[in-house]
DNA sequence: GTCTGTGAACTACTTCACAGCA
DNA sequence: TGCTGTGAAGTAGTTCACAGAC
């Protein structure tokens, strides 16, 4: 959150590895969107794309896009645009997508089941390599080609499969215990679908997705729109912000 | 961020409807968290809770919580804390949860199937009242007590069931067409799980959840942590932000 | 002329620190 | 005294507008 420094070398001019850019959180959250848009454009055969065009494809304004990309370094050409292939490569590098990251999923209930088979993970470089559950009745069940193992095997699985990211899809009551076990097993990134706050050490990153919260936020806006249009001085229904994207 | 006025009457002394508070987006996104924490506390039997206590339960700091709640009005007592029941009622009112909002889900594939059965919706006041899909093979299938109907019936369903929120869980290629149909049917809030940008009129609110993006953000942080600890001058793994919550 | 990269202005959000009420 | 509510200060993020490379 503090200073932002782009691609140039850091103080202690070290090797050939580009210094790791210190990107604003908001930028990081948008890079995956740009990447997806670029992949779509790449399939369309374009070699280069203007900030205006890419911004439109990603649903942001062009000034924001240019500033975001400028944090990665200069990969555009003035008067021309950005080289699609080069930019894809660069964003994938920064996001760490050039290395395959193994994911384990804990909790194979209703939601976990769907996540286990979600195409979007595999198609974007993430592979679920282990399914775990506390319920003995589920252990052994094969879901999308992977057998469910018992949660007690977590530590062993984490080592065997070099788990990078743990996904928690258990009920809220079990989530903290699972998080503790993930942390103990050396996992430092957690995606939490359980509706609860997790407490973890400072070096562990947690992201939370709560589907009901999203609906509640929409509900607020419905309520707001209804109230404003019903009010005497109410202006036309053309409200404030729409198209809020998720991401901290 | 203009005026904040609590439950009392608005300027143009109209009816008994309290003026609708103009809350910052960031605050809105946190209200559901506070609500969940309050419900947990309420079950524990507490009548009042301090900002410190509620903040801890919701995973934020207490100054932020107090400022957020102050936007709703004064529902705390200095020297004591907040009345749990009163605060729950107030937050539910603002979020529009006192009226039941009907949800329709379009796309009953892998993910849609899970969403149809997701407990978290029902338990927090949202009822999925219709399932729709373009695939004739799926039409008629009963999922969690609800029969799948054909997407062409959308307009009819929207009226019959007074749909307030549409959830899109189709593949990316179909999402824009579905969004257009939802808008045409008068739906003004959309939750989009498809990995694509939707374009909608200004009065329609869209929120997007992209599960792969969440993983990519975590991947970035994994990459960052790995790079920093590997660097000569690398500081200890105790990184910057963790526990990022989703929400714009 | 075109379109990127970026200082500067602006807006939104967070945190501090304390006045003031119970 | 204890704790809320809130101005003021600080920080992060966005948008503008234009210099400068192609």
Coordinates of C-alpha atoms (C1' of nucleotides) in Angstrom, one line a residue:
Chain A
X1 CA 0.0 0.0 0.0
X2 CA 2.9 2.4 0.4
X3 CA 5.1 3.5 -2.5
X4 CA 4.7 2.5 -6.0
X5 CA 7.7 1.9 -8.1
X6 CA 7.5 0.4 -11.6
X7 CA 9.6 -2.1 -13.5
X8 CA 12.9 -0.4 -13.2
X9 CA 15.5 -1.9 -11.0
X10 CA 15.4 -1.4 -7.3
X11 CA 18.0 0.3 -5.1
X12 CA 20.4 -2.6 -4.8
X13 CA 20.8 -3.2 -8.5
X14 CA 20.6 -7.0 -8.6
X15 CA 20.4 -9.6 -11.4
X16 CA 18.4 -9.9 -14.6
X17 CA 15.1 -10.7 -12.9
X18 CA 12.9 -7.6 -13.4
X19 CA 12.3 -6.0 -10.0
X20 CA 9.0 -7.0 -8.7
X21 CA 6.7 -4.1 -9.3
X22 CA 4.9 -2.8 -6.3
X23 CA 1.4 -2.5 -7.7
X24 CA -1.6 -0.8 -6.1
X25 CA -4.2 -3.3 -4.9
X26 CA -6.8 -1.9 -7.2
X27 CA -4.5 -2.4 -10.2
X28 CA -3.8 -6.0 -9.3
X29 CA -7.5 -6.7 -9.1
X30 CA -8.0 -5.4 -12.6
X31 CA -5.1 -7.2 -14.3
X32 CA -7.0 -10.5 -14.6
X33 CA -9.7 -8.6 -16.4
X34 CA -7.2 -7.1 -18.9
X35 CA -5.7 -10.5 -19.4
X36 CA -9.1 -12.0 -20.2
X37 CA -9.9 -9.2 -22.6
X38 CA -6.4 -9.6 -24.3
X39 CA -7.0 -13.3 -24.7
X40 CA -10.3 -12.7 -26.4
X41 CA -8.6 -10.1 -28.7
X42 CA -5.7 -12.3 -29.4
X43 CA -8.1 -15.0 -30.7
X44 CA -9.6 -12.3 -32.9
X45 CA -6.2 -12.0 -34.6
X46 CA -5.2 -8.5 -33.6
X47 CA -1.5 -7.9 -33.0
X48 CA -1.9 -4.6 -31.3
X49 CA -4.6 -2.8 -29.3
X50 CA -5.1 0.7 -28.2
X51 CA -5.7 1.7 -24.6
X52 CA -9.1 2.8 -25.7
X53 CA -10.0 -0.6 -27.3
X54 CA -8.6 -2.7 -24.5
X55 CA -10.3 -0.5 -21.9
X56 CA -13.6 -1.0 -23.6
X57 CA -13.1 -4.7 -23.7
X58 CA -12.3 -4.8 -20.1
X59 CA -15.0 -2.4 -19.0
X60 CA -12.9 0.4 -17.6
X61 CA -11.9 3.8 -18.8
X62 CA -8.8 4.3 -20.8
X63 CA -6.9 6.6 -18.5
X64 CA -7.2 4.0 -15.7
X65 CA -6.0 1.3 -18.0
X66 CA -3.0 3.3 -19.1
X67 CA -2.1 4.1 -15.6
X68 CA -2.5 0.5 -14.5
X69 CA -0.3 -0.8 -17.3
X70 CA 2.3 1.9 -16.8
X71 CA 2.9 0.4 -13.4
X72 CA 4.1 -2.7 -15.1
X73 CA 6.5 -0.8 -17.3
X74 CA 6.3 0.5 -20.8
X75 CA 4.9 -2.1 -23.1
X76 CA 3.0 0.2 -25.4
X77 CA 4.1 2.2 -28.4
X78 CA 3.0 5.8 -28.7
X79 CA 0.9 6.4 -31.8
X80 CA 0.3 2.6 -32.1
X81 CA -0.9 0.9 -29.0
X82 CA 0.0 -2.2 -27.0
X83 CA 1.5 -5.4 -28.4
X84 CA -1.1 -8.0 -27.5
X85 CA 1.2 -11.0 -27.1
X86 CA 3.8 -9.1 -25.2
X87 CA 1.3 -7.6 -22.8
X88 CA -0.3 -11.0 -22.2
X89 CA 3.1 -12.4 -21.4
X90 CA 3.9 -9.5 -19.1
X91 CA 0.7 -9.7 -17.1
X92 CA 0.9 -13.4 -16.8
X93 CA 4.4 -13.0 -15.5
X94 CA 3.4 -10.5 -12.9
X95 CA 0.4 -12.5 -11.8
X96 CA 2.6 -15.5 -11.4
X97 CA 0.6 -17.5 -13.9
X98 CA 3.7 -18.8 -15.8
X99 CA 4.1 -21.3 -13.0
X100 CA 1.3 -23.7 -12.4
X101 CA -0.3 -23.3 -9.0
X102 CA -1.8 -26.3 -7.3
X103 CA -5.1 -25.7 -5.5
X104 CA -6.8 -27.9 -2.9
X105 CA -10.5 -27.6 -2.1
X106 CA -11.8 -28.3 1.3
X107 CA -15.5 -29.0 1.7
X108 CA -17.2 -31.0 -1.0
X109 CA -20.8 -30.0 -0.2
X110 CA -23.2 -28.3 -2.6
X111 CA -20.9 -25.4 -3.5
X112 CA -17.6 -27.3 -3.3
X113 CA -19.0 -29.9 -5.7
X114 CA -19.6 -27.2 -8.3
X115 CA -16.2 -25.6 -7.7
X116 CA -14.5 -28.9 -8.2
X117 CA -15.9 -29.0 -11.7
X118 CA -15.7 -25.4 -12.5
X119 CA -14.1 -25.0 -16.0
X120 CA -12.9 -21.5 -15.4
X121 CA -10.2 -22.7 -13.0
X122 CA -8.6 -25.1 -15.3
X123 CA -8.9 -22.9 -18.3
X124 CA -7.0 -20.2 -16.6
X125 CA -4.1 -22.1 -15.3
X126 CA -5.3 -23.4 -11.9
X127 CA -5.6 -27.1 -11.3
X128 CA -7.5 -28.5 -8.4
X129 CA -5.3 -31.4 -7.3
X130 CA -7.0 -32.4 -4.1
X131 CA -10.5 -32.6 -2.6
X132 CA -10.9 -32.9 1.1
X133 CA -13.8 -33.3 3.4
X134 CA -14.5 -34.1 7.0
X135 CA -17.5 -36.3 6.2
X136 CA -16.4 -39.9 6.1
X137 CA -19.4 -40.6 3.9
X138 CA -17.9 -38.4 1.2
X139 CA -14.4 -39.8 1.4
X140 CA -13.7 -41.9 -1.6
X141 CA -16.3 -40.4 -3.8
X142 CA -14.9 -39.5 -7.1
X143 CA -15.7 -36.0 -8.4
X144 CA -14.6 -35.0 -11.9
X145 CA -11.9 -37.6 -11.8
X146 CA -10.6 -36.8 -8.3
X147 CA -11.2 -38.9 -5.2
X148 CA -12.2 -37.1 -2.1
X149 CA -9.8 -37.6 0.8
X150 CA -10.3 -37.1 4.5
X151 CA -9.4 -33.7 6.0
X152 CA -6.9 -35.4 8.3
X153 CA -4.7 -36.0 5.3
X154 CA -4.4 -32.3 4.6
X155 CA -0.8 -31.9 5.9
X156 CA 0.3 -34.9 3.8
X157 CA -1.6 -33.7 0.7
X158 CA -0.1 -30.2 1.0
X159 CA 3.4 -31.6 0.8
X160 CA 2.8 -34.2 -1.8
X161 CA 1.1 -31.8 -4.2
X162 CA 2.9 -28.6 -3.2
X163 CA -0.4 -26.8 -2.6
X164 CA -0.1 -23.1 -3.2
X165 CA -3.7 -22.1 -2.6
X166 CA -6.4 -23.5 -0.4
X167 CA -10.1 -23.0 -1.1
X168 CA -12.5 -23.3 1.8
X169 CA -16.0 -24.3 0.9
X170 CA -17.1 -25.7 4.2
X171 CA -19.9 -24.4 6.5
X172 CA -19.0 -21.3 8.5
X173 CA -18.5 -23.3 11.7
X174 CA -15.7 -25.4 10.3
X175 CA -13.9 -22.7 8.3
X176 CA -11.6 -21.4 11.0
X177 CA -10.3 -24.9 11.9
X178 CA -9.7 -25.6 8.3
X179 CA -7.9 -22.4 7.8
X180 CA -5.7 -23.2 10.8
X181 CA -4.8 -26.5 9.3
X182 CA -4.1 -25.0 5.9
X183 CA -1.7 -22.5 7.6
X184 CA -0.1 -25.2 9.6
X185 CA 0.5 -27.1 6.4
X186 CA 2.3 -24.2 4.9
X187 CA -0.4 -22.8 2.7
X188 CA -0.1 -19.0 2.4
X189 CA -3.1 -18.1 0.2
X190 CA -6.7 -18.9 1.0
X191 CA -9.9 -18.3 -0.9
X192 CA -12.8 -18.4 1.6
X193 CA -16.4 -19.1 0.6
X194 CA -17.6 -19.6 4.1
X195 CA -19.5 -16.6 5.5
X196 CA -17.2 -15.8 8.4
X197 CA -14.1 -13.9 9.2
X198 CA -10.9 -15.9 9.3
X199 CA -8.0 -15.0 11.5
X200 CA -4.6 -16.0 10.1
X201 CA -1.0 -14.9 10.5
X202 CA 0.1 -11.7 8.7
X203 CA 2.0 -13.5 5.9
X204 CA -1.1 -15.4 4.8
X205 CA -3.4 -13.8 2.2
X206 CA -7.1 -14.4 2.5
X207 CA -9.7 -13.4 0.0
X208 CA -13.3 -13.9 0.7
X209 CA -16.3 -14.5 -1.6
X210 CA -19.7 -14.3 0.0
X211 CA -22.5 -14.9 -2.5
X212 CA -25.2 -13.7 -0.1
X213 CA -23.4 -10.4 0.5
X214 CA -23.4 -9.7 -3.2
X215 CA -27.2 -10.1 -3.2
X216 CA -27.5 -7.9 -0.2
X217 CA -25.6 -5.1 -1.9
X218 CA -27.8 -5.4 -4.9
X219 CA -30.8 -5.4 -2.6
X220 CA -29.6 -2.1 -1.1
X221 CA -29.5 -0.6 -4.6
X222 CA -32.9 -1.9 -5.4
X223 CA -34.2 -0.3 -2.2
X224 CA -32.4 2.9 -2.9
X225 CA -33.8 3.1 -6.5
X226 CA -37.3 2.4 -5.3
X227 CA -37.1 5.0 -2.5
X228 CA -35.7 7.7 -4.7
X229 CA -38.2 7.2 -7.5
X230 CA -41.0 7.2 -5.0
X231 CA -39.9 10.4 -3.3
X232 CA -41.6 13.7 -4.3
X233 CA -38.4 15.3 -5.5
X234 CA -37.2 12.0 -6.9
X235 CA -35.1 12.3 -10.0
X236 CA -35.3 9.9 -12.9
X237 CA -34.3 6.3 -12.2
X238 CA -30.9 7.0 -13.8
X239 CA -29.0 6.3 -10.6
X240 CA -25.3 6.4 -9.6
X241 CA -22.8 3.7 -10.0
X242 CA -23.5 0.5 -11.8
X243 CA -21.3 -2.4 -13.0
X244 CA -19.5 -2.8 -9.7
X245 CA -16.8 -5.4 -10.1
X246 CA -15.9 -7.6 -7.2
X247 CA -12.4 -7.3 -5.8
X248 CA -11.2 -5.5 -2.9
Chain B
X1 CA -21.0 12.2 1.0
X2 CA -23.2 15.1 1.3
X3 CA -25.8 15.1 4.0
X4 CA -26.2 12.3 6.5
X5 CA -29.5 12.2 8.2
X6 CA -30.7 9.3 10.2
X7 CA -34.2 8.1 10.8
X8 CA -35.6 11.5 11.2
X9 CA -37.6 13.2 8.5
X10 CA -36.1 14.7 5.4
X11 CA -36.1 18.3 4.4
X12 CA -39.3 18.5 2.5
X13 CA -41.4 17.3 5.3
X14 CA -43.2 14.5 3.5
X15 CA -44.6 11.3 4.8
X16 CA -43.3 8.9 7.5
X17 CA -40.7 7.2 5.3
X18 CA -37.3 8.0 6.7
X19 CA -35.0 9.8 4.3
X20 CA -32.8 7.4 2.5
X21 CA -29.2 7.7 3.7
X22 CA -26.6 8.4 1.0
X23 CA -24.0 5.9 2.0
X24 CA -20.5 5.5 0.6
X25 CA -20.1 2.4 -1.5
X26 CA -17.5 1.0 0.7
X27 CA -19.8 1.3 3.7
X28 CA -22.6 -0.5 1.8
X29 CA -20.3 -3.4 1.1
X30 CA -19.5 -3.8 4.7
X31 CA -23.0 -3.6 6.2
X32 CA -23.8 -7.2 5.3
X33 CA -20.7 -8.2 7.3
X34 CA -21.9 -6.3 10.3
X35 CA -25.3 -7.8 10.0
X36 CA -23.9 -11.3 10.0
X37 CA -21.7 -10.5 13.0
X38 CA -24.7 -9.0 14.8
X39 CA -26.8 -12.1 14.1
X40 CA -24.1 -14.3 15.6
X41 CA -23.9 -12.1 18.6
X42 CA -27.6 -11.9 19.0
X43 CA -27.8 -15.7 19.2
X44 CA -25.1 -15.5 21.9
X45 CA -27.6 -13.5 24.0
X46 CA -25.9 -10.1 24.1
X47 CA -28.1 -7.1 24.2
X48 CA -25.5 -4.5 23.4
X49 CA -22.1 -4.6 21.8
X50 CA -19.3 -2.1 21.7
X51 CA -17.8 -0.8 18.4
X52 CA -14.6 -2.6 19.4
X53 CA -16.4 -5.9 19.9
X54 CA -18.5 -5.7 16.7
X55 CA -15.5 -4.5 14.7
X56 CA -13.6 -7.6 15.9
X57 CA -16.4 -9.9 14.9
X58 CA -16.7 -8.4 11.5
X59 CA -13.0 -8.2 10.9
X60 CA -12.6 -4.4 10.6
X61 CA -11.2 -1.7 12.8
X62 CA -13.4 0.0 15.2
X63 CA -13.0 3.6 13.9
X64 CA -14.2 2.4 10.5
X65 CA -17.1 0.6 12.0
X66 CA -18.2 3.7 14.0
X67 CA -18.0 5.9 10.9
X68 CA -19.9 3.4 8.8
X69 CA -22.7 3.2 11.4
X70 CA -22.7 6.9 12.0
X71 CA -23.9 7.2 8.3
X72 CA -27.0 5.3 9.3
X73 CA -27.7 7.6 12.2
X74 CA -27.1 7.4 15.9
X75 CA -28.0 4.0 17.1
X76 CA -25.4 3.7 19.8
X77 CA -25.2 4.9 23.3
X78 CA -22.0 6.6 24.5
X79 CA -20.4 4.8 27.3
X80 CA -22.5 1.7 26.5
X81 CA -22.4 0.5 22.9
X82 CA -24.9 -0.4 20.3
X83 CA -28.3 -2.1 20.9
X84 CA -27.9 -5.3 18.9
X85 CA -31.6 -5.8 18.0
X86 CA -32.1 -2.1 17.0
X87 CA -28.9 -2.1 14.9
X88 CA -30.0 -5.3 13.1
X89 CA -33.3 -3.8 12.3
X90 CA -31.8 -0.7 11.0
X91 CA -29.2 -2.3 8.8
X92 CA -31.8 -4.7 7.4
X93 CA -34.0 -1.8 6.7
X94 CA -31.3 0.1 4.8
X95 CA -30.3 -3.0 2.9
X96 CA -33.9 -3.5 1.9
X97 CA -34.0 -6.9 3.5
X98 CA -37.3 -6.2 5.2
X99 CA -39.0 -6.9 1.9
X100 CA -38.5 -10.3 0.4
X101 CA -36.7 -10.1 -2.9
X102 CA -37.3 -12.7 -5.6
X103 CA -34.3 -14.0 -7.5
X104 CA -34.2 -15.8 -10.7
X105 CA -31.2 -17.8 -11.8
X106 CA -30.3 -18.2 -15.4
X107 CA -28.0 -21.1 -16.4
X108 CA -28.3 -24.3 -14.6
X109 CA -24.9 -25.8 -15.4
X110 CA -22.3 -26.8 -13.0
X111 CA -22.2 -23.6 -11.0
X112 CA -25.9 -22.7 -11.5
X113 CA -26.8 -26.1 -10.0
X114 CA -24.9 -25.3 -6.9
X115 CA -26.2 -21.8 -6.6
X116 CA -29.8 -23.2 -6.8
X117 CA -29.2 -25.2 -3.7
X118 CA -27.0 -22.7 -1.8
X119 CA -28.3 -22.4 1.7
X120 CA -26.8 -19.0 2.2
X121 CA -29.3 -17.3 0.0
X122 CA -32.4 -18.6 1.7
X123 CA -31.0 -18.1 5.1
X124 CA -30.4 -14.5 4.4
X125 CA -33.7 -13.6 3.0
X126 CA -33.4 -14.3 -0.7
X127 CA -35.5 -16.8 -2.4
X128 CA -34.7 -18.2 -5.8
X129 CA -38.1 -18.4 -7.4
X130 CA -37.2 -19.4 -10.9
X131 CA -34.6 -21.4 -12.7
X132 CA -34.1 -20.9 -16.4
X133 CA -31.9 -22.4 -19.0
X134 CA -31.6 -22.4 -22.8
X135 CA -30.9 -26.1 -23.0
X136 CA -34.1 -28.0 -23.8
X137 CA -32.6 -31.1 -22.2
X138 CA -32.5 -29.3 -18.9
X139 CA -36.0 -27.8 -19.1
X140 CA -38.3 -29.7 -16.7
X141 CA -35.5 -31.0 -14.5
X142 CA -36.4 -30.4 -10.9
X143 CA -33.6 -29.0 -8.8
X144 CA -34.1 -28.4 -5.1
X145 CA -37.8 -28.5 -5.6
X146 CA -37.9 -26.1 -8.5
X147 CA -38.5 -27.0 -12.1
X148 CA -36.2 -25.6 -14.8
X149 CA -38.1 -23.5 -17.3
X150 CA -37.0 -22.4 -20.8
X151 CA -35.2 -19.1 -21.1
X152 CA -37.9 -17.9 -23.6
X153 CA -40.3 -17.8 -20.6
X154 CA -38.1 -15.2 -18.9
X155 CA -40.4 -12.2 -19.6
X156 CA -43.4 -14.0 -18.3
X157 CA -41.6 -15.4 -15.3
X158 CA -40.3 -11.9 -14.4
X159 CA -43.8 -10.5 -14.2
X160 CA -45.4 -13.5 -12.5
X161 CA -42.8 -13.7 -9.8
X162 CA -41.9 -10.0 -9.6
X163 CA -38.2 -10.7 -10.0
X164 CA -36.0 -8.2 -8.3
X165 CA -32.6 -9.7 -9.0
X166 CA -31.3 -11.8 -11.9
X167 CA -28.4 -14.1 -11.4
X168 CA -26.4 -15.1 -14.5
X169 CA -24.6 -18.4 -14.4
X170 CA -24.3 -19.1 -18.1
X171 CA -21.2 -19.5 -20.1
X172 CA -19.6 -16.1 -21.1
X173 CA -20.9 -16.3 -24.6
X174 CA -24.5 -16.3 -23.6
X175 CA -24.3 -13.8 -20.8
X176 CA -24.8 -10.6 -22.7
X177 CA -28.0 -11.9 -24.4
X178 CA -29.4 -13.0 -21.1
X179 CA -28.6 -9.7 -19.5
X180 CA -30.4 -7.9 -22.4
X181 CA -33.4 -10.1 -21.8
X182 CA -33.4 -9.5 -18.1
X183 CA -33.2 -5.8 -18.7
X184 CA -36.0 -6.0 -21.2
X185 CA -38.1 -7.9 -18.6
X186 CA -37.6 -5.0 -16.2
X187 CA -34.9 -6.5 -13.9
X188 CA -32.7 -3.7 -12.6
X189 CA -30.1 -5.7 -10.5
X190 CA -27.9 -8.4 -11.9
X191 CA -25.3 -10.7 -10.3
X192 CA -23.0 -12.0 -13.0
X193 CA -20.9 -15.1 -12.6
X194 CA -19.9 -15.3 -16.3
X195 CA -16.4 -14.1 -17.0
X196 CA -17.2 -11.2 -19.3
X197 CA -18.2 -7.6 -19.2
X198 CA -21.9 -6.8 -19.5
X199 CA -23.2 -3.6 -21.0
X200 CA -26.5 -2.5 -19.5
X201 CA -28.4 0.8 -19.1
X202 CA -27.3 3.2 -16.4
X203 CA -30.2 2.4 -14.1
X204 CA -29.3 -1.3 -13.9
X205 CA -26.8 -2.4 -11.3
X206 CA -24.4 -5.2 -12.1
X207 CA -22.2 -6.9 -9.7
X208 CA -19.7 -9.4 -10.9
X209 CA -18.1 -12.4 -9.3
X210 CA -15.4 -14.2 -11.1
X211 CA -13.9 -17.1 -9.2
X212 CA -10.9 -17.4 -11.4
X213 CA -10.0 -13.8 -10.9
X214 CA -9.9 -14.3 -7.2
X215 CA -7.4 -17.1 -7.7
X216 CA -5.3 -15.0 -10.0
X217 CA -5.1 -12.2 -7.3
X218 CA -4.0 -14.8 -4.8
X219 CA -1.5 -16.0 -7.4
X220 CA -0.1 -12.6 -7.7
X221 CA 0.5 -12.4 -3.9
X222 CA 2.1 -15.8 -3.9
X223 CA 4.4 -14.7 -6.7
X224 CA 5.2 -11.5 -4.8
X225 CA 5.9 -13.3 -1.6
X226 CA 8.2 -15.8 -3.3
X227 CA 10.0 -13.0 -5.2
X228 CA 10.5 -10.8 -2.1
X229 CA 11.8 -13.6 0.1
X230 CA 14.2 -14.7 -2.6
X231 CA 15.6 -11.2 -3.1
X232 CA 18.8 -10.3 -1.4
X233 CA 17.4 -7.3 0.5
X234 CA 14.1 -9.2 0.9
X235 CA 12.4 -8.5 4.1
X236 CA 10.7 -11.1 6.2
X237 CA 7.6 -12.7 4.7
X238 CA 5.4 -10.5 6.7
X239 CA 3.8 -8.9 3.7
X240 CA 1.3 -6.1 3.2
X241 CA -2.4 -6.5 3.1
X242 CA -4.1 -9.7 3.9
X243 CA -7.7 -10.6 4.4
X244 CA -9.0 -8.7 1.5
X245 CA -12.7 -8.9 1.3
X246 CA -14.5 -9.0 -1.9
X247 CA -16.8 -6.2 -2.7
X248 CA -16.2 -3.1 -4.8
Chain C
dG1 C1' -1.7 13.2 -36.7
dT2 C1' -2.1 9.3 -33.2
dC3 C1' -1.9 7.3 -28.9
dT4 C1' 1.0 6.3 -24.7
dG5 C1' 2.9 7.6 -20.3
dT6 C1' 2.4 10.7 -16.4
dG7 C1' 2.3 14.9 -13.3
dA8 C1' -1.3 17.3 -11.2
dA9 C1' -6.0 17.8 -9.5
dC10 C1' -9.6 15.6 -7.6
dT11 C1' -12.4 12.3 -5.2
dA12 C1' -13.1 8.5 -2.1
dC13 C1' -11.9 6.1 1.8
dT14 C1' -9.4 5.3 6.2
dT15 C1' -7.5 6.4 10.4
dC16 C1' -6.5 9.4 14.1
dA17 C1' -7.6 11.7 18.1
dC18 C1' -10.6 13.8 20.9
dA19 C1' -15.0 16.4 22.2
dG20 C1' -19.0 15.4 24.4
dC21 C1' -22.7 12.5 26.2
dA22 C1' -24.2 8.7 29.3
Chain D
dT1 C1' -15.1 6.7 33.6
dG2 C1' -16.3 4.5 29.0
dC3 C1' -17.6 4.7 24.6
dT4 C1' -19.8 6.9 20.6
dG5 C1' -19.8 10.3 16.9
dT6 C1' -17.1 13.2 14.1
dG7 C1' -13.9 16.9 12.5
dA8 C1' -9.3 16.8 10.7
dA9 C1' -5.4 14.6 8.7
dG10 C1' -3.7 11.1 6.0
dT11 C1' -3.7 7.7 2.2
dA12 C1' -5.3 5.3 -1.9
dG13 C1' -7.4 5.5 -6.2
dT14 C1' -9.3 8.0 -10.3
dT15 C1' -9.6 11.2 -13.9
dC16 C1' -7.9 15.1 -16.4
dA17 C1' -5.1 17.0 -19.7
dC18 C1' -1.1 17.3 -22.1
dA19 C1' 4.0 16.5 -23.2
dG20 C1' 6.3 13.7 -26.0
dA21 C1' 7.4 9.4 -28.7
dC22 C1' 6.1 7.3 -33.1

